[in-house]
Coordinates of C-alpha atoms in Angstrom, one line a residue:
M27 CA 0.8 -0.1 3.0
S28 CA 2.1 -0.8 2.6
A29 CA 0.1 -1.8 3.3
D30 CA -4.6 0.1 0.9
P31 CA -7.1 2.7 -2.0
W32 CA -5.6 0.2 -0.7
Y33 CA -6.8 -2.0 -3.6
G34 CA -5.0 -1.5 -1.8
R35 CA -1.6 -1.1 -1.0
S36 CA -2.8 -4.0 -4.3
R37 CA 1.0 -5.1 -4.8
S38 CA 5.9 -10.6 -15.8
V39 CA 10.0 -11.0 -14.5
R40 CA 11.9 -8.0 -13.6
V41 CA 14.8 -8.5 -12.1
F42 CA 14.7 -6.3 -8.5
N43 CA 18.0 -4.6 -8.1
R44 CA 18.5 -2.4 -5.0
N45 CA 20.5 0.1 -7.4
R46 CA 18.0 0.7 -10.0
C47 CA 16.7 3.9 -10.3
L48 CA 13.1 4.3 -9.5
Q49 CA 12.2 5.0 -12.9
Q50 CA 13.4 1.8 -14.4
L51 CA 11.8 0.1 -11.3
A52 CA 8.5 1.9 -11.9
A53 CA 8.7 2.3 -15.6
V54 CA 7.1 5.9 -14.9
A55 CA 5.8 7.4 -18.1
S56 CA 3.9 11.1 -18.3
I57 CA 1.0 11.5 -20.4
S58 CA 0.4 15.3 -20.8
L59 CA -2.4 17.0 -22.3
V60 CA -0.9 19.9 -22.3
A61 CA 1.8 21.3 -24.3
G62 CA 4.7 23.5 -23.2
C63 CA 4.8 22.5 -19.5
S64 CA 8.4 22.1 -19.0
L65 CA 8.7 26.1 -19.8
F66 CA 7.4 26.8 -16.3
S67 CA 9.3 27.5 -13.5
D68 CA 8.5 25.7 -10.2
D69 CA 10.0 28.1 -7.8
N70 CA 7.1 29.1 -6.1
S71 CA 7.3 27.9 -2.2
D72 CA 5.2 31.2 -1.6
A73 CA 2.0 30.2 -3.6
G74 CA -1.1 29.0 -1.8
P75 CA -2.1 25.7 -0.7
I76 CA -1.8 23.0 -3.3
V77 CA -5.6 21.1 -3.0
V78 CA -4.9 17.4 -3.1
G79 CA -8.1 15.4 -3.8
T80 CA -8.1 11.6 -2.8
T81 CA -10.6 8.8 -2.2
S82 CA -8.2 7.3 0.2
A83 CA -9.1 9.1 3.7
P84 CA -6.8 7.4 6.8
S85 CA -8.6 5.2 9.0
T86 CA -6.2 6.3 11.9
L87 CA -3.9 9.0 13.0
D88 CA -1.7 7.0 14.9
P89 CA 1.2 4.8 13.2
A90 CA 1.1 2.2 15.6
A91 CA -2.5 1.2 14.4
S92 CA -1.9 1.4 10.6
W93 CA -1.1 -0.9 7.8
D94 CA -3.2 0.5 5.4
G95 CA -3.9 3.8 3.2
S96 CA -3.1 6.1 6.3
W97 CA 0.4 5.8 5.4
E98 CA -0.4 8.5 2.7
L99 CA -0.8 11.0 5.3
F100 CA 2.3 9.5 7.4
R101 CA 4.8 10.0 5.4
N102 CA 4.4 13.7 5.0
V103 CA 3.5 14.8 8.6
Y104 CA 5.7 11.9 10.4
Q105 CA 9.5 11.2 9.8
T106 CA 11.1 7.6 9.7
L107 CA 14.9 6.9 10.3
L108 CA 15.0 5.8 6.4
S109 CA 13.0 7.1 3.5
Y110 CA 13.5 7.2 -0.5
P111 CA 14.7 10.7 -1.6
N112 CA 13.4 11.1 -5.2
G113 CA 14.8 8.7 -7.8
A114 CA 15.9 5.8 -5.1
T115 CA 14.8 2.4 -4.7
T116 CA 16.9 1.7 -1.6
P117 CA 16.2 3.2 2.0
Q118 CA 18.2 6.4 2.6
P119 CA 18.9 8.2 5.4
D120 CA 16.1 11.0 6.6
A121 CA 15.8 11.2 10.4
A122 CA 19.0 9.4 10.6
E123 CA 22.3 10.6 9.5
S124 CA 23.6 7.4 8.7
C125 CA 22.2 3.4 9.1
G126 CA 24.1 0.0 8.5
F127 CA 24.3 -3.6 9.3
T128 CA 27.4 -4.2 12.2
D129 CA 27.5 -7.6 11.7
T130 CA 28.2 -10.1 8.6
S131 CA 24.9 -11.8 9.6
N132 CA 22.7 -8.9 9.1
Q133 CA 21.0 -9.3 13.0
A134 CA 22.6 -5.9 14.4
Y135 CA 21.2 -2.7 12.7
R136 CA 22.7 0.6 13.9
C137 CA 21.6 4.1 12.9
E138 CA 23.0 7.4 14.1
L139 CA 20.6 10.4 14.1
R140 CA 20.8 13.8 12.5
E141 CA 22.1 16.4 15.2
G142 CA 19.1 18.8 16.4
L143 CA 16.2 16.7 15.4
K144 CA 12.8 18.5 16.8
F145 CA 9.1 17.7 16.7
A146 CA 7.1 20.2 15.1
D147 CA 6.3 21.8 18.5
G148 CA 9.8 22.1 19.2
S149 CA 10.2 19.3 21.5
P150 CA 13.5 17.0 21.0
L151 CA 13.6 14.0 18.9
D152 CA 16.2 11.9 20.4
A153 CA 17.1 7.9 20.3
Q154 CA 14.5 7.3 23.2
A155 CA 12.1 8.5 21.1
V156 CA 12.6 6.5 18.2
K157 CA 13.0 3.6 20.7
H158 CA 9.4 4.5 22.2
S159 CA 7.9 4.5 18.8
I160 CA 8.6 1.1 17.7
D161 CA 8.4 -0.6 21.1
R162 CA 4.7 0.8 21.0
I163 CA 4.0 -0.8 18.1
M164 CA 4.9 -4.2 19.6
A165 CA 3.2 -3.6 23.0
I166 CA 0.0 -2.3 21.5
K167 CA 0.1 -4.9 18.8
V168 CA -3.0 -3.9 17.0
P169 CA -4.4 -6.7 15.1
G170 CA -4.0 -6.7 11.5
G171 CA -1.7 -3.4 12.4
P172 CA 2.3 -2.7 11.7
S173 CA 3.4 -5.2 14.6
G174 CA 3.5 -8.1 11.6
L175 CA 6.5 -6.1 9.9
L176 CA 8.6 -6.3 13.1
G177 CA 8.6 -10.3 13.3
S178 CA 12.5 -10.4 13.1
L179 CA 12.8 -7.6 15.7
E180 CA 14.1 -8.8 19.4
R181 CA 14.7 -5.5 21.1
V182 CA 15.7 -1.7 20.2
Q183 CA 18.6 -0.4 22.2
A184 CA 19.0 3.6 22.5
R185 CA 22.6 4.8 23.4
G186 CA 22.9 8.0 24.4
D187 CA 20.6 10.8 22.5
R188 CA 21.7 9.7 18.7
E189 CA 22.5 6.4 18.7
V190 CA 19.8 3.5 18.2
V191 CA 20.4 -0.5 17.7
F192 CA 17.9 -2.8 16.3
H193 CA 18.6 -6.5 17.7
L194 CA 17.4 -8.7 15.1
K195 CA 16.3 -12.3 16.0
T196 CA 17.3 -13.9 12.7
A197 CA 19.2 -12.3 9.8
D198 CA 16.9 -9.9 8.0
A199 CA 18.5 -8.0 5.0
T200 CA 15.0 -6.3 4.5
F201 CA 15.0 -4.6 7.7
P202 CA 16.2 -1.2 6.4
F203 CA 13.2 -1.4 3.9
V204 CA 10.8 -1.9 6.8
L205 CA 12.5 1.3 8.8
A206 CA 11.7 3.2 5.5
T207 CA 7.6 2.4 6.0
P208 CA 5.6 4.9 7.5
A209 CA 4.6 2.3 10.0
M210 CA 8.0 3.1 11.7
S211 CA 6.9 6.7 12.1
I212 CA 9.2 8.4 14.8
V213 CA 6.4 10.0 17.5
D214 CA 6.5 11.8 20.6
P215 CA 7.0 10.0 24.0
D216 CA 5.3 12.8 25.7
K217 CA 1.8 12.5 23.6
Y218 CA 1.6 9.1 22.2
P219 CA 1.0 6.6 25.0
A220 CA 3.4 3.5 25.3
D221 CA 0.4 1.1 25.9
A222 CA -2.6 2.6 24.2
L223 CA -3.1 4.6 20.8
L224 CA -3.1 8.7 20.5
E225 CA -6.6 10.1 21.0
G226 CA -7.8 12.8 19.1
T227 CA -6.2 14.6 16.4
G228 CA -3.3 16.0 18.1
V229 CA -0.4 14.9 15.6
N230 CA 3.4 15.7 16.9
G231 CA 5.7 14.2 14.1
S232 CA 9.0 15.7 12.9
G233 CA 8.1 15.7 8.8
P234 CA 8.4 18.2 6.1
Y235 CA 4.8 19.0 7.1
A236 CA 2.9 19.8 10.3
L237 CA -0.7 18.8 10.6
Q238 CA -2.5 22.1 11.4
S239 CA -6.1 20.7 11.2
Y240 CA -7.9 17.7 10.3
K241 CA -11.5 16.8 10.1
E242 CA -11.9 13.2 9.6
G243 CA -13.5 12.4 6.1
D244 CA -13.3 15.4 5.2
E245 CA -10.0 17.0 5.0
A246 CA -6.4 17.5 6.6
V247 CA -4.7 20.8 6.5
L248 CA -0.8 20.7 6.1
V249 CA 1.6 23.5 6.8
R250 CA 5.4 23.7 6.5
N251 CA 6.9 22.5 9.6
D252 CA 10.1 25.0 10.3
Q253 CA 11.4 22.3 12.4
Y254 CA 11.7 19.6 9.9
K255 CA 15.6 18.3 9.1
G256 CA 15.5 15.6 6.5
Y257 CA 16.1 15.0 2.5
A258 CA 12.9 16.3 1.4
E259 CA 13.1 19.9 -0.7
R260 CA 9.6 21.1 -0.1
R261 CA 8.7 23.1 -3.3
N262 CA 5.4 24.3 -1.8
N263 CA 4.7 25.9 1.9
A264 CA 1.0 24.2 2.2
V265 CA -1.0 21.2 1.2
T266 CA -4.7 20.6 1.9
I267 CA -5.8 17.3 1.1
R268 CA -9.7 16.8 0.5
Y269 CA -11.3 13.5 1.0
F270 CA -14.0 12.2 -1.4
D271 CA -16.4 9.6 -1.2
D272 CA -16.1 8.7 -5.5
S273 CA -14.4 9.6 -8.3
G274 CA -16.9 11.7 -10.2
T275 CA -17.3 14.0 -7.0
M276 CA -13.4 14.5 -7.3
V277 CA -13.1 14.9 -10.9
K278 CA -16.2 17.5 -10.9
A279 CA -14.0 19.3 -8.0
L280 CA -10.9 19.5 -10.0
K281 CA -12.8 20.8 -13.2
D282 CA -14.3 23.5 -10.9
K283 CA -10.8 24.4 -9.8
Q284 CA -11.7 23.6 -6.1
I285 CA -8.7 21.2 -6.3
D286 CA -5.6 21.4 -8.1
I287 CA -4.6 17.6 -8.2
T288 CA -6.2 14.1 -7.6
Y289 CA -4.6 11.1 -6.2
R290 CA -6.2 7.8 -5.6
G291 CA -9.6 6.8 -6.7
L292 CA -9.7 8.0 -10.3
A293 CA -12.2 5.6 -11.9
S294 CA -11.5 3.9 -15.4
D295 CA -14.5 6.0 -17.0
D296 CA -12.7 9.4 -15.4
I297 CA -9.6 8.2 -16.9
V298 CA -10.6 7.4 -20.2
E299 CA -12.4 10.6 -20.5
L300 CA -9.0 12.5 -19.5
Q301 CA -7.1 10.3 -21.7
K302 CA -9.4 11.9 -24.8
R303 CA -9.2 15.6 -23.7
N304 CA -7.3 17.8 -26.2
N305 CA -5.0 20.5 -25.4
D306 CA -7.7 23.0 -24.4
S307 CA -8.9 21.2 -21.6
G308 CA -6.7 22.5 -19.3
L309 CA -5.8 19.6 -17.4
Q310 CA -3.2 16.9 -17.6
L311 CA -3.2 13.1 -16.8
V312 CA 0.1 11.8 -15.5
E313 CA 0.4 8.0 -15.7
N314 CA 2.9 6.0 -13.4
A315 CA 3.3 2.0 -13.7
G316 CA 1.9 0.6 -10.4
T317 CA 2.6 -2.1 -8.2
D318 CA -0.7 -2.2 -6.3
I319 CA -2.8 -5.3 -6.4
S320 CA -6.6 -6.2 -5.9
Y321 CA -7.6 -9.7 -4.7
L322 CA -9.8 -11.9 -2.6
V323 CA -9.3 -13.4 0.8
F324 CA -11.1 -16.8 2.0
N325 CA -11.5 -16.7 5.9
P326 CA -10.9 -20.2 7.4
K327 CA -13.2 -19.7 9.9
D328 CA -16.1 -20.0 7.5
P329 CA -17.4 -23.5 7.0
W330 CA -17.4 -22.7 3.2
A331 CA -14.7 -20.8 2.5
A332 CA -12.4 -23.0 4.7
R333 CA -12.9 -25.9 2.6
P334 CA -10.0 -26.2 -0.3
A335 CA -12.4 -27.2 -3.1
V336 CA -14.7 -24.1 -3.1
R337 CA -11.7 -21.9 -3.0
K338 CA -10.2 -23.9 -6.2
A339 CA -13.5 -23.9 -7.7
I340 CA -13.7 -20.3 -7.6
A341 CA -10.3 -20.0 -8.6
Q342 CA -11.3 -21.8 -11.9
V343 CA -14.2 -19.5 -12.6
V344 CA -13.1 -16.0 -12.0
D345 CA -12.2 -14.3 -15.5
R346 CA -9.8 -11.5 -14.6
A347 CA -9.6 -10.6 -18.4
S348 CA -13.1 -9.7 -18.1
I349 CA -13.0 -7.4 -15.0
A350 CA -9.9 -5.5 -16.5
H351 CA -11.6 -4.7 -19.5
K352 CA -15.4 -4.6 -18.7
I353 CA -15.0 -2.9 -15.2
Y354 CA -11.9 -1.1 -15.5
K355 CA -11.9 -0.1 -19.1
D356 CA -8.2 -2.1 -19.2
T357 CA -6.8 0.6 -16.7
V358 CA -5.5 -2.2 -15.2
D359 CA -4.0 -5.7 -15.9
P360 CA -5.0 -9.3 -15.0
L361 CA -3.1 -10.9 -12.3
Y362 CA -2.4 -14.3 -12.0
S363 CA 0.0 -14.1 -8.5
M364 CA 0.1 -12.2 -5.4
V365 CA 3.8 -10.8 -6.3
P366 CA 2.8 -8.3 -9.3
K367 CA 4.7 -7.7 -12.6
G368 CA 8.0 -6.1 -12.2
L369 CA 9.4 -7.7 -9.0
T370 CA 11.5 -10.7 -8.7
G371 CA 9.2 -13.5 -7.6
H372 CA 6.5 -13.0 -10.2
T373 CA 4.7 -15.7 -11.5
T374 CA 1.5 -16.7 -13.2
G375 CA 0.9 -19.4 -11.1
F376 CA -2.7 -19.2 -11.2
F377 CA -3.1 -19.2 -15.0
D378 CA -0.6 -22.1 -14.9
S379 CA -2.6 -24.2 -12.5
Y380 CA -6.1 -23.6 -13.6
G381 CA -5.8 -22.0 -16.9
D382 CA -8.7 -20.1 -18.7
P383 CA -12.0 -19.9 -16.6
D384 CA -13.9 -23.0 -16.9
A385 CA -17.3 -24.2 -15.2
D386 CA -17.1 -27.6 -16.0
K387 CA -13.7 -27.9 -14.5
A388 CA -15.1 -26.2 -11.1
R389 CA -18.0 -28.7 -10.9
E390 CA -15.5 -31.5 -11.6
I391 CA -13.4 -30.2 -8.4
L392 CA -16.7 -29.5 -6.0
T393 CA -18.0 -33.2 -7.1
E394 CA -14.9 -34.8 -6.4
A395 CA -15.1 -33.1 -2.8
G396 CA -18.7 -34.5 -2.2
I397 CA -20.5 -30.8 -2.8
T398 CA -23.3 -31.2 -5.2
E399 CA -25.5 -28.2 -4.1
P400 CA -24.9 -24.5 -4.8
V401 CA -22.2 -23.0 -2.5
P402 CA -23.3 -20.0 -0.4
L403 CA -21.0 -17.4 0.4
T404 CA -21.0 -13.9 1.3
F405 CA -18.6 -11.5 -0.8
W406 CA -17.8 -8.1 1.5
Y407 CA -16.1 -5.1 0.2
T408 CA -15.6 -1.7 1.1
S409 CA -17.9 1.0 -0.1
D410 CA -15.5 3.9 0.0
R411 CA -11.9 3.2 -0.6
Y412 CA -10.8 1.4 -3.6
G413 CA -12.3 3.3 -6.2
S414 CA -16.0 3.7 -7.7
E415 CA -15.7 0.4 -9.6
T416 CA -15.2 -1.9 -6.3
A417 CA -19.2 -2.2 -6.4
T418 CA -19.3 -3.0 -10.4
Q419 CA -16.2 -5.5 -9.8
F420 CA -18.0 -7.3 -7.0
Q421 CA -21.2 -7.3 -9.2
E422 CA -19.4 -9.0 -11.8
L423 CA -17.9 -11.5 -9.8
K424 CA -21.4 -12.3 -8.7
R425 CA -22.4 -13.0 -12.3
Q426 CA -19.5 -15.0 -13.2
L427 CA -20.0 -17.3 -10.3
E428 CA -23.6 -17.7 -10.1
A429 CA -23.8 -18.3 -13.7
T430 CA -21.9 -21.5 -13.2
G431 CA -25.0 -22.6 -11.3
L432 CA -22.4 -23.5 -8.7
F433 CA -22.6 -20.7 -6.4
E434 CA -24.9 -18.5 -4.7
I435 CA -23.5 -15.0 -3.8
T436 CA -24.6 -12.5 -1.8
L437 CA -22.9 -9.1 -1.6
K438 CA -22.6 -7.0 1.5
S439 CA -20.4 -3.8 1.9
R440 CA -19.0 -1.3 4.6
P441 CA -17.3 2.1 4.8
W442 CA -13.7 1.2 5.3
K443 CA -13.3 2.5 8.9
T444 CA -15.6 -0.3 10.0
Y445 CA -15.0 -2.5 7.2
V446 CA -11.4 -3.0 8.9
E447 CA -12.9 -3.7 12.2
G448 CA -14.9 -6.6 10.6
Y449 CA -12.0 -8.4 8.8
Q450 CA -9.8 -7.8 11.7
K451 CA -12.5 -9.7 13.8
G452 CA -12.9 -12.8 11.3
E453 CA -16.5 -11.6 10.7
Y454 CA -16.3 -11.9 6.7
P455 CA -16.1 -15.5 5.1
V456 CA -14.6 -13.9 1.6
F457 CA -13.6 -10.4 1.6
G458 CA -11.7 -8.2 -1.1
R459 CA -8.4 -6.1 -0.1
G460 CA -6.0 -4.3 -2.2
W461 CA -2.2 -3.7 -1.3
F462 CA 0.4 -1.2 -2.3
P463 CA 3.8 -2.4 -1.2
D464 CA 5.5 -1.3 2.1
F465 CA 8.9 -1.8 -0.1
P466 CA 9.8 -2.5 -3.4
D467 CA 10.5 -6.2 -2.6
A468 CA 8.4 -9.6 -3.3
E469 CA 8.8 -10.6 0.1
N470 CA 6.2 -7.7 0.8
F471 CA 3.5 -9.2 -1.2
I472 CA 3.9 -12.5 0.6
A473 CA 5.1 -11.9 4.3
P474 CA 2.2 -9.7 5.4
F475 CA -0.3 -12.4 4.7
V476 CA 1.1 -15.5 6.2
G477 CA 1.6 -16.4 9.8
E478 CA -0.7 -16.4 12.8
E479 CA -0.4 -12.8 12.7
N480 CA -0.9 -10.9 9.5
A481 CA -2.4 -7.9 7.8
L482 CA -5.7 -9.5 7.1
G483 CA -6.8 -10.7 10.4
T484 CA -7.1 -14.3 9.4
P485 CA -4.5 -16.6 10.7
Y486 CA -2.4 -18.0 7.9
P487 CA 0.1 -20.5 8.9
A488 CA 1.7 -21.7 5.9
N489 CA 4.7 -23.0 7.9
E490 CA 7.2 -23.7 4.7
I491 CA 6.6 -20.2 3.7
T492 CA 7.2 -18.5 7.4
E493 CA 10.0 -21.0 8.4
E494 CA 11.8 -21.8 5.8
L495 CA 11.5 -19.6 2.6
L496 CA 11.3 -16.5 3.9
P497 CA 14.3 -16.8 6.7
R498 CA 16.4 -18.2 3.6
S499 CA 15.8 -15.3 1.5
R500 CA 16.2 -12.6 4.3
Q501 CA 19.7 -13.8 4.6
E502 CA 20.4 -12.5 1.1
S503 CA 21.1 -9.1 0.7
D504 CA 21.3 -9.1 -3.4
R505 CA 17.6 -9.5 -3.8
A506 CA 18.3 -10.9 -7.4
Q507 CA 19.6 -14.0 -6.1
V508 CA 15.9 -14.9 -4.3
A509 CA 13.6 -15.5 -7.2
K510 CA 13.6 -19.3 -6.7
D511 CA 12.4 -18.8 -3.0
F512 CA 9.7 -16.6 -3.7
E513 CA 8.6 -18.5 -6.7
E514 CA 8.3 -21.5 -4.6
A515 CA 6.2 -19.4 -2.1
Q516 CA 3.8 -18.4 -4.6
Q517 CA 3.3 -21.9 -5.7
I518 CA 2.3 -22.7 -2.0
L519 CA -0.2 -19.8 -2.3
V520 CA -1.7 -21.3 -5.4
N521 CA -2.1 -24.6 -4.0
D522 CA -3.7 -23.3 -0.9
A523 CA -6.1 -20.8 -2.9
R524 CA -6.9 -18.8 0.4
L525 CA -5.9 -15.6 -1.7
L526 CA -6.8 -14.9 -4.8
P527 CA -5.3 -12.4 -7.1
L528 CA -7.5 -9.9 -9.7
W529 CA -5.4 -7.5 -11.1
Q530 CA -2.7 -4.9 -10.9
G531 CA -3.1 -1.4 -11.3
K532 CA -1.3 1.8 -12.9
Q533 CA -0.9 4.9 -11.0
F534 CA -3.1 8.3 -12.8
M535 CA -2.9 11.3 -11.4
A536 CA -5.1 14.1 -13.0
A537 CA -4.2 18.2 -12.6
S538 CA -4.7 21.2 -13.4
E539 CA -2.1 22.4 -15.7
E540 CA -0.7 24.7 -13.4
I541 CA 0.5 21.9 -11.1
S542 CA 4.0 20.5 -11.7
G543 CA 5.8 17.3 -9.8
G544 CA 3.4 14.7 -10.2
E545 CA 5.6 12.6 -12.3
R546 CA 8.4 12.7 -9.5
A547 CA 6.1 12.7 -6.5
L548 CA 5.7 8.8 -5.9
D549 CA 8.0 6.7 -4.0
P550 CA 8.8 3.5 -4.5
S551 CA 5.5 2.2 -2.3
T552 CA 3.6 4.3 -4.6
I553 CA 2.8 6.8 -1.7
M554 CA 2.8 10.5 -2.8
M555 CA 5.6 13.1 -1.4
L556 CA 3.2 16.0 -1.4
W557 CA 6.5 18.3 -1.3
E558 CA 7.4 17.4 -5.1
L559 CA 4.2 19.2 -6.0
S560 CA 4.3 23.0 -7.1
R561 CA 2.6 25.6 -9.3
K562 CA 3.8 26.8 -12.6
T563 CA 4.4 30.4 -11.8
S564 CA 5.9 31.8 -15.1
W565 CA 6.9 31.4 -18.6

């Protein structure tokens, strides 16, 4: 997610407590531009479909292939053993009736399924289906895919129809959080091959909705799944998701009443305009605090990006405050750590090490490494996923770097689907990514990016992190006690400068005044729970 816009799924010190409510964790705030909304009733399950607009289209319909924004669709059409009911920050049973560690070493995790589970087409969902779903993730092992989340898993055991036991190689107190990610969606063994990805659009999940039809890059039509058994209380019977290329087109569709609510991809100019609208606009803007992050990735296969001096010189020059203010109109905050504000382990390491942007210091770094000519680098970004400001952000990065006389930057872009293929193959010297958390824990802003197999497609061994700090932190169930390990991991990332955090975002949803539920529709990973949306039907 988590994680992709996946700025980005992108993702200062607030202690993480597993028992805190979502509003404490996310500091949810609502900015309403219409009055009296609370006087409406939400009991309107028979109303027409709610139409949601987003710039974050799925890259795949198969959970085994996705560690990106496709999860937003998966959360609503598939089911996981555990998930996050409204207000929860710790995973709670969904397809499972109960789950828990069976040993004191956190190495055996058992779940018992609800009785009578079925997929949308009526076929039974049992323990073998759960085993099949997890096993195929590890067997197919898509580069940059969700198999990286299962590094601690040794094997899955199905006992009878309803019992599943996960045997772990090492202690992993975060494993329940992993099971709650949409990557661990349960799929039908008869339709999803054990050793190959799903072909076509014949999704068969057990989530709150069934996928009635799907047109890639255009729309997904979701209808109520009458077979569903889980925690979700659906406040509507159907949702249509429309996919847009840019914020402007999406906002126009909202104003023209072609869609009811926007999600992901609102441009800063549109947000600012909506914030200024008066009560007669007929629209409302809901703001939720976010943990998405935007960052740059340096590919060690590129001869220039592989050089620490080049990376550190760029870190010394980049002006995050300027990007946040000039490009994003202060709808994002500068970020100096891969772990965002609000989670245990957040630091300001890049600011502590580099301070304010300084071209002279950057020149010294390069000169000491024997680099005296301008460094040629190509920066890649996706043209259709992270919002309309992405191209402008990269133009600003190019301007900042070339203004020093130390760099010659070429900008290139691709649509998300081919962009993903490119970075998974290691084609880009430097590229932009975003991250929304798979689960609300600092580990999820470190572990996915390190190791030989990670979510970025560029191996990053970081042995001290992968072999010492992460394994040690996973033995601790009280996540507030692992701050020191995460702070050490953060400093290693700063010293290597293989990943360069840029900003931390907020979540904005613009909606018709007739729509309610936006303020409660995001789970702790800021994935929309579409069943929380409804129409206000009466005074």
